[in-house]
């Protein structure tokens, strides 16, 4: 099967989890024998990495994000045309590139699959502006135009079917994946201490880690709100790895709560440094108020670091309370502090959680398994397209 994956984000262009998802899926598909081209954005026209053909476009810049998105989609669709390949399916990721799939479905009769990784309504806590309303409409249009829809969790499937009125049997919940061995570094005590010191964590401090964008949906302010409670009981330090529009506010909040001396902002981190972060931390905290999946949870679980996470969305499907992690209430600093304390004060529970978490990531979330599930969705989209042609 010849598959074209269309995405605006692909390594080394990493903004969030989408790039990691697309890379893992593309390489997983190749491992099970499919032919995969990724059409994305970047400066290198073509390269082949791990069996995946990667074609990049460099669209003109525009200061308006929506205009920039349209220009990008036009260039991506043009690239598909220039390649002149007979793809069996076009797989688009998120609303920014759905134009490509919809146009190729109508103009060339190629089955179009749309992956939705989150919704505008969930990311922003509602539709609060003209731009937001347009993005919401384009997300709906992607569910309408596509032959099949993929979501990264059952909770996101329910959300998509509810807010877009998408038929239940058109939406397929397939989780994100991971290559767990990449994060399972088995660092020595000396290596961990050396790395912790390099990022400003003292030897006697309990190292709490947050990884992700600094945006509304991630709930970082509630984790910072838990710091005064935790500092009354423990010598903790919070390390925040990520960037976003809320960074200035979060720094001010740290100072207002008088915890700024115990919170380190590292900025965006990826690659080996991110893996060292997971492996050196004592606890990873994921305080999201909206989380369709939560790949950070899988990465931390693979590294052997216990996870304390909000009981929301996809996180609730990954984490089983006091089995492979700890659930806490969203938007609740007191609950977050309780969850962290639960891990700190019960080393037997901590070891139990770590053991079960590592077992889960190695058995449930391999990219090859997820690629096989995705191929079944491709087959359904092809059948649907052929049926439509026969009826037409």
Coordinates of C-alpha atoms in Angstrom, one line a residue:
X1 CA 0.0 0.0 0.0
X2 CA 1.3 3.5 -0.9
X3 CA 0.5 6.0 1.8
X4 CA 1.0 9.8 1.8
X5 CA 1.1 11.3 5.3
X6 CA 0.4 15.0 5.2
X7 CA 1.5 17.0 8.3
X8 CA 2.7 20.5 9.0
X9 CA 5.0 19.2 11.8
X10 CA 7.6 16.5 11.4
X11 CA 11.1 16.2 13.0
X12 CA 13.3 18.2 13.2
X13 CA 10.4 20.7 13.1
X14 CA 8.9 19.8 16.5
X15 CA 6.2 22.0 18.1
X16 CA 4.4 19.4 20.1
X17 CA 3.4 15.7 20.1
X18 CA 2.1 15.7 16.5
X19 CA 5.6 15.5 15.0
X20 CA 6.6 12.6 17.2
X21 CA 3.3 10.8 16.4
X22 CA 3.7 11.2 12.6
X23 CA 7.3 10.0 12.7
X24 CA 6.5 7.0 14.9
X25 CA 3.5 6.0 12.7
X26 CA 5.4 6.5 9.4
X27 CA 8.3 4.3 10.5
X28 CA 5.9 1.8 12.1
X29 CA 4.0 1.5 8.7
X30 CA 7.3 0.9 6.9
X31 CA 8.3 -1.8 9.4
X32 CA 5.1 -3.8 8.5
X33 CA 5.8 -3.5 4.8
X34 CA 3.9 -0.4 3.6
X35 CA 5.4 2.3 1.4
X36 CA 5.2 5.7 3.0
X37 CA 5.9 9.3 1.9
X38 CA 5.6 12.1 4.3
X39 CA 4.8 15.5 2.8
X40 CA 5.6 18.3 5.3
X41 CA 7.2 21.6 5.9
X42 CA 11.0 22.4 6.0
X43 CA 14.1 23.5 4.1
X44 CA 15.4 20.1 2.9
X45 CA 13.6 19.1 -0.3
X46 CA 14.0 15.4 0.1
X47 CA 15.5 12.8 2.4
X48 CA 15.0 9.2 3.3
X49 CA 15.1 8.3 7.0
X50 CA 14.4 4.8 8.4
X51 CA 12.7 3.8 5.1
X52 CA 10.4 6.8 5.1
X53 CA 10.5 9.2 2.1
X54 CA 10.3 12.8 3.4
X55 CA 9.4 15.6 1.0
X56 CA 9.3 19.2 2.3
X57 CA 7.9 22.4 1.1
X58 CA 8.8 26.0 2.1
X59 CA 5.7 28.1 1.8
X60 CA 5.8 31.9 1.9
X61 CA 5.5 33.5 5.3
X62 CA 2.5 35.6 6.3
X63 CA 2.0 37.1 9.8
X64 CA -1.6 35.9 10.0
X65 CA -1.6 32.3 11.1
X66 CA -4.7 31.4 9.1
X67 CA -3.4 32.9 5.9
X68 CA -0.1 31.1 6.5
X69 CA -2.0 27.8 6.9
X70 CA -3.8 28.2 3.6
X71 CA -0.5 29.0 1.8
X72 CA 1.1 25.9 3.4
X73 CA -1.8 23.7 2.4
X74 CA -1.5 24.9 -1.2
X75 CA 2.2 24.1 -1.3
X76 CA 1.7 20.6 0.2
X77 CA -1.0 19.8 -2.3
X78 CA 1.2 21.0 -5.1
X79 CA 4.0 18.8 -3.9
X80 CA 1.7 15.7 -4.1
X81 CA 0.9 16.7 -7.7
X82 CA 4.5 17.1 -8.6
X83 CA 5.4 13.7 -7.2
X84 CA 2.9 12.1 -9.6
X85 CA 2.5 9.0 -7.4
X86 CA -0.5 6.7 -7.3
X87 CA -1.3 6.8 -3.6
X88 CA -3.7 4.3 -2.2
X89 CA -4.6 6.7 0.7
X90 CA -3.9 10.2 1.9
X91 CA -3.6 10.5 5.6
X92 CA -3.9 14.1 7.0
X93 CA -3.1 15.2 10.5
X94 CA -5.1 18.0 12.1
X95 CA -7.2 20.7 10.5
X96 CA -4.3 22.7 9.0
X97 CA -3.8 20.2 6.2
X98 CA -7.3 18.8 5.7
X99 CA -7.6 20.9 2.6
X100 CA -5.0 18.6 0.9
X101 CA -7.0 15.5 1.7
X102 CA -10.3 16.9 0.7
X103 CA -9.1 18.3 -2.6
X104 CA -7.2 15.1 -3.6
X105 CA -10.3 13.0 -2.7
X106 CA -12.5 15.0 -5.0
X107 CA -10.0 15.8 -7.8
X108 CA -8.1 12.5 -8.0
X109 CA -10.4 10.0 -6.2
X110 CA -7.8 9.1 -3.5
X111 CA -9.3 7.9 -0.2
X112 CA -8.8 10.5 2.5
X113 CA -8.2 9.7 6.2
X114 CA -8.2 12.5 8.8
X115 CA -6.5 12.2 12.2
X116 CA -7.7 14.6 14.9
X117 CA -5.3 15.0 17.8
X118 CA -7.3 17.6 19.7
X119 CA -10.1 20.1 19.1
X120 CA -10.2 23.9 19.2
X121 CA -13.0 23.7 21.7
X122 CA -11.0 21.5 24.0
X123 CA -7.7 23.3 23.5
X124 CA -9.1 26.8 24.3
X125 CA -11.9 25.9 26.7
X126 CA -14.5 27.0 24.2
X127 CA -14.8 29.1 21.0
X128 CA -13.8 32.5 22.0
X129 CA -12.9 34.5 18.9
X130 CA -13.6 34.8 15.2
X131 CA -10.4 32.8 14.3
X132 CA -11.3 30.2 16.8
X133 CA -14.8 29.8 15.3
X134 CA -13.2 29.3 11.8
X135 CA -10.8 26.7 13.1
X136 CA -13.7 24.9 14.8
X137 CA -15.6 24.9 11.4
X138 CA -12.5 23.6 9.6
X139 CA -12.2 20.8 12.1
X140 CA -15.9 19.9 11.5
X141 CA -15.3 20.1 7.7
X142 CA -12.4 17.6 8.0
X143 CA -14.7 15.1 9.7
X144 CA -17.3 15.6 7.1
X145 CA -15.0 15.4 4.0
X146 CA -12.9 12.4 5.1
X147 CA -13.7 8.8 4.4
X148 CA -12.6 7.8 7.9
X149 CA -11.5 9.7 11.1
X150 CA -8.9 8.6 13.6
X151 CA -8.6 10.0 17.1
X152 CA -5.9 9.3 19.6
X153 CA -8.2 8.1 22.4
X154 CA -11.7 6.9 23.1
X155 CA -12.4 10.1 25.0
X156 CA -11.5 12.2 22.0
X157 CA -13.7 10.0 19.8
X158 CA -16.6 10.7 22.1
X159 CA -15.8 14.5 22.0
X160 CA -15.5 14.5 18.2
X161 CA -18.8 12.6 17.7
X162 CA -20.5 14.9 20.2
X163 CA -19.4 18.4 19.0
X164 CA -19.3 17.6 15.3
X165 CA -22.1 15.2 15.1
X166 CA -19.8 12.7 13.3
X167 CA -21.2 9.2 12.9
X168 CA -19.8 6.9 15.6
X169 CA -18.8 4.1 13.1
X170 CA -16.8 6.6 11.1
X171 CA -14.4 7.5 13.9
X172 CA -11.7 5.0 15.0
X173 CA -9.8 5.4 18.3
X174 CA -6.2 4.4 18.0
X175 CA -3.7 5.5 20.7
X176 CA -0.4 7.2 20.3
X177 CA 2.6 5.0 20.4
X178 CA 6.2 5.0 21.6
X179 CA 9.5 3.3 21.1
X180 CA 10.0 2.6 24.8
X181 CA 13.6 1.5 24.5
X182 CA 14.6 5.0 23.4
X183 CA 13.5 6.4 26.8
X184 CA 14.7 3.5 29.0
X185 CA 18.2 4.7 29.5
X186 CA 19.0 2.8 32.7
X187 CA 21.3 5.7 33.9
X188 CA 23.7 5.2 36.8
X189 CA 23.2 7.1 40.0
X190 CA 26.3 9.2 39.1
X191 CA 24.9 10.0 35.7
X192 CA 21.6 11.1 37.1
X193 CA 23.2 13.4 39.8
X194 CA 25.5 14.9 37.2
X195 CA 22.6 15.8 34.9
X196 CA 20.4 17.1 37.7
X197 CA 23.2 19.4 38.7
X198 CA 23.6 20.7 35.1
X199 CA 19.9 21.9 35.2
X200 CA 20.1 23.4 38.6
X201 CA 18.6 20.6 40.8
X202 CA 20.5 20.2 44.1
X203 CA 21.4 16.7 45.3
X204 CA 19.0 16.8 48.3
X205 CA 16.0 18.1 46.3
X206 CA 13.1 16.0 45.1
X207 CA 12.9 16.7 41.4
X208 CA 9.4 17.2 39.9
X209 CA 9.3 17.4 36.1
X210 CA 6.7 19.0 33.8
X211 CA 7.1 18.6 30.0
X212 CA 4.8 20.2 27.5
X213 CA 3.5 23.5 26.0
X214 CA 2.7 26.4 28.4
X215 CA -0.9 26.8 27.3
X216 CA -4.3 26.8 28.9
X217 CA -5.1 23.2 28.2
X218 CA -1.9 22.0 30.1
X219 CA -2.9 23.4 33.5
X220 CA 0.7 24.3 34.5
X221 CA -0.6 27.1 36.8
X222 CA -2.3 24.5 39.0
X223 CA 1.0 22.6 39.4
X224 CA 2.8 25.8 40.3
X225 CA -0.1 26.5 42.8
X226 CA 0.7 23.1 44.4
X227 CA 4.3 24.2 45.1
X228 CA 3.7 26.2 48.3
X229 CA 1.8 23.2 49.8
X230 CA 4.6 20.8 48.8
X231 CA 7.4 23.1 50.1
X232 CA 5.8 23.1 53.5
X233 CA 6.5 19.4 53.7
X234 CA 9.4 18.5 51.3
X235 CA 12.5 20.0 49.7
X236 CA 11.2 19.9 46.1
X237 CA 12.2 21.6 42.9
X238 CA 10.0 21.9 39.9
X239 CA 11.6 21.9 36.4
X240 CA 9.4 23.1 33.6
X241 CA 10.4 22.0 30.0
X242 CA 8.4 23.8 27.4
X243 CA 7.4 27.1 25.9
X244 CA 4.1 28.8 25.1
X245 CA 2.0 31.9 25.4
X246 CA 1.5 31.6 29.1
X247 CA 5.2 31.5 30.0
X248 CA 5.4 35.2 31.2
X249 CA 2.2 34.7 33.3
X250 CA 3.6 31.5 34.9
X251 CA 6.9 33.2 35.8
X252 CA 4.9 36.0 37.4
X253 CA 2.8 33.5 39.3
X254 CA 5.9 31.8 40.7
X255 CA 7.1 35.1 42.0
X256 CA 3.7 36.0 43.4
X257 CA 3.5 32.7 45.3
X258 CA 7.1 33.1 46.4
X259 CA 8.2 29.9 44.8
X260 CA 10.3 31.3 42.0
X261 CA 13.5 30.2 43.7
X262 CA 12.3 26.6 43.5
X263 CA 11.0 26.5 39.8
X264 CA 13.4 26.3 36.8
X265 CA 12.2 27.1 33.3
X266 CA 14.3 25.3 30.7
X267 CA 12.4 26.3 27.6
X268 CA 11.8 23.8 24.8
X269 CA 13.7 20.5 25.2
X270 CA 13.9 17.5 22.9
X271 CA 16.2 14.8 21.8
X272 CA 18.7 13.2 24.3
X273 CA 18.3 16.0 26.8
X274 CA 14.6 15.3 27.1
X275 CA 15.3 11.6 27.7
X276 CA 17.8 12.5 30.4
X277 CA 15.2 14.7 32.0
X278 CA 12.7 11.8 32.2
X279 CA 15.3 9.4 33.5
X280 CA 16.7 11.8 36.1
X281 CA 13.4 13.1 37.6
X282 CA 11.8 11.7 40.7
X283 CA 8.2 12.3 39.6
X284 CA 6.6 13.6 36.3
X285 CA 3.5 15.6 36.9
X286 CA 0.9 16.1 34.1
X287 CA -1.6 18.7 35.4
X288 CA -3.7 19.0 32.1
X289 CA -7.2 20.3 32.1
X290 CA -7.7 18.9 28.6
X291 CA -5.6 16.1 27.2
X292 CA -6.8 14.0 24.2
X293 CA -3.9 11.5 24.8
X294 CA -0.8 12.4 26.7
X295 CA 2.4 11.0 25.1
X296 CA 4.5 12.6 27.9
X297 CA 2.9 10.0 30.2
X298 CA 4.2 7.1 28.0
X299 CA 7.7 8.6 27.7
X300 CA 8.0 9.0 31.5
X301 CA 6.6 5.5 32.1
X302 CA 9.2 4.1 29.7
X303 CA 11.9 5.9 31.6
X304 CA 10.8 4.4 34.9
X305 CA 9.7 7.7 36.4
X306 CA 6.3 7.6 38.2
X307 CA 3.5 9.7 36.8
X308 CA 1.0 11.9 38.6
X309 CA -1.6 13.0 36.1
X310 CA -5.0 14.7 35.9
X311 CA -7.8 12.3 35.5
X312 CA -9.0 13.7 32.2
X313 CA -9.3 12.5 28.6
X314 CA -6.7 10.2 27.2
X315 CA -4.7 10.3 30.4
X316 CA -7.5 8.6 32.2
X317 CA -7.2 5.8 29.6
X318 CA -3.4 5.4 30.0
X319 CA -3.1 5.8 33.7
X320 CA -4.8 3.4 36.1
X321 CA -4.9 4.8 39.6
X322 CA -2.3 3.3 42.0
X323 CA -1.5 0.6 39.4
X324 CA 0.7 2.4 36.8
X325 CA 0.4 6.0 38.0
X326 CA -1.6 8.3 40.3
X327 CA -4.8 10.2 39.3
X328 CA -5.5 13.7 40.6
X329 CA -8.3 16.2 40.1
X330 CA -7.8 18.7 37.3
X331 CA -7.6 22.4 38.2
X332 CA -6.9 21.4 41.8
X333 CA -3.5 22.3 43.4
X334 CA -4.4 20.5 46.7
X335 CA -5.1 17.3 44.8
X336 CA -1.8 17.6 42.8
X337 CA 0.1 18.1 46.1
X338 CA -1.7 15.0 47.5
X339 CA -0.7 12.9 44.4
X340 CA 2.9 13.9 44.6
X341 CA 3.0 13.2 48.4
X342 CA 1.5 9.8 47.8
X343 CA 4.5 8.8 45.6
X344 CA 7.0 10.5 47.9
X345 CA 5.8 8.9 51.1
X346 CA 5.1 5.3 49.9
X347 CA 8.3 3.8 48.2
X348 CA 6.6 0.4 47.9
X349 CA 3.7 1.9 45.9
X350 CA 6.2 3.9 43.8
X351 CA 8.1 0.8 42.8
X352 CA 4.9 -1.0 42.0
X353 CA 3.7 1.8 39.8
X354 CA 7.0 2.0 37.9
X355 CA 7.1 -1.8 37.3
X356 CA 3.5 -1.9 35.9
X357 CA 4.0 1.3 33.9
X358 CA 7.0 0.0 32.1
X359 CA 5.3 -3.3 31.3
X360 CA 2.3 -1.4 29.8
X361 CA 4.4 0.8 27.5
X362 CA 6.4 -2.2 26.2
X363 CA 3.3 -4.3 25.5
X364 CA 0.4 -2.0 24.6
X365 CA 1.9 1.0 22.8
X366 CA 4.4 -0.2 20.2
X367 CA 4.3 1.7 16.9
X368 CA 4.1 -1.5 14.9
X369 CA 0.9 -2.5 16.7
X370 CA -0.6 1.0 16.1
X371 CA 0.5 0.9 12.4
X372 CA -1.4 -2.4 12.0
X373 CA -4.6 -0.8 13.4
X374 CA -4.1 2.2 11.2
X375 CA -3.8 0.0 8.0
X376 CA -7.2 -1.5 8.9
X377 CA -8.7 2.1 8.8
X378 CA -7.0 2.7 5.5
X379 CA -8.7 -0.4 4.1
X380 CA -12.1 0.8 5.3
X381 CA -11.5 4.2 3.6
X382 CA -10.6 2.5 0.4
X383 CA -13.7 0.3 0.6
X384 CA -15.8 3.3 1.2
X385 CA -14.3 5.2 -1.7
X386 CA -14.8 2.2 -4.1
X387 CA -18.4 1.8 -2.9
X388 CA -19.0 5.5 -3.6
X389 CA -17.5 5.2 -7.1
X390 CA -19.7 2.1 -7.8
X391 CA -22.8 4.0 -6.7
X392 CA -21.9 7.1 -8.7

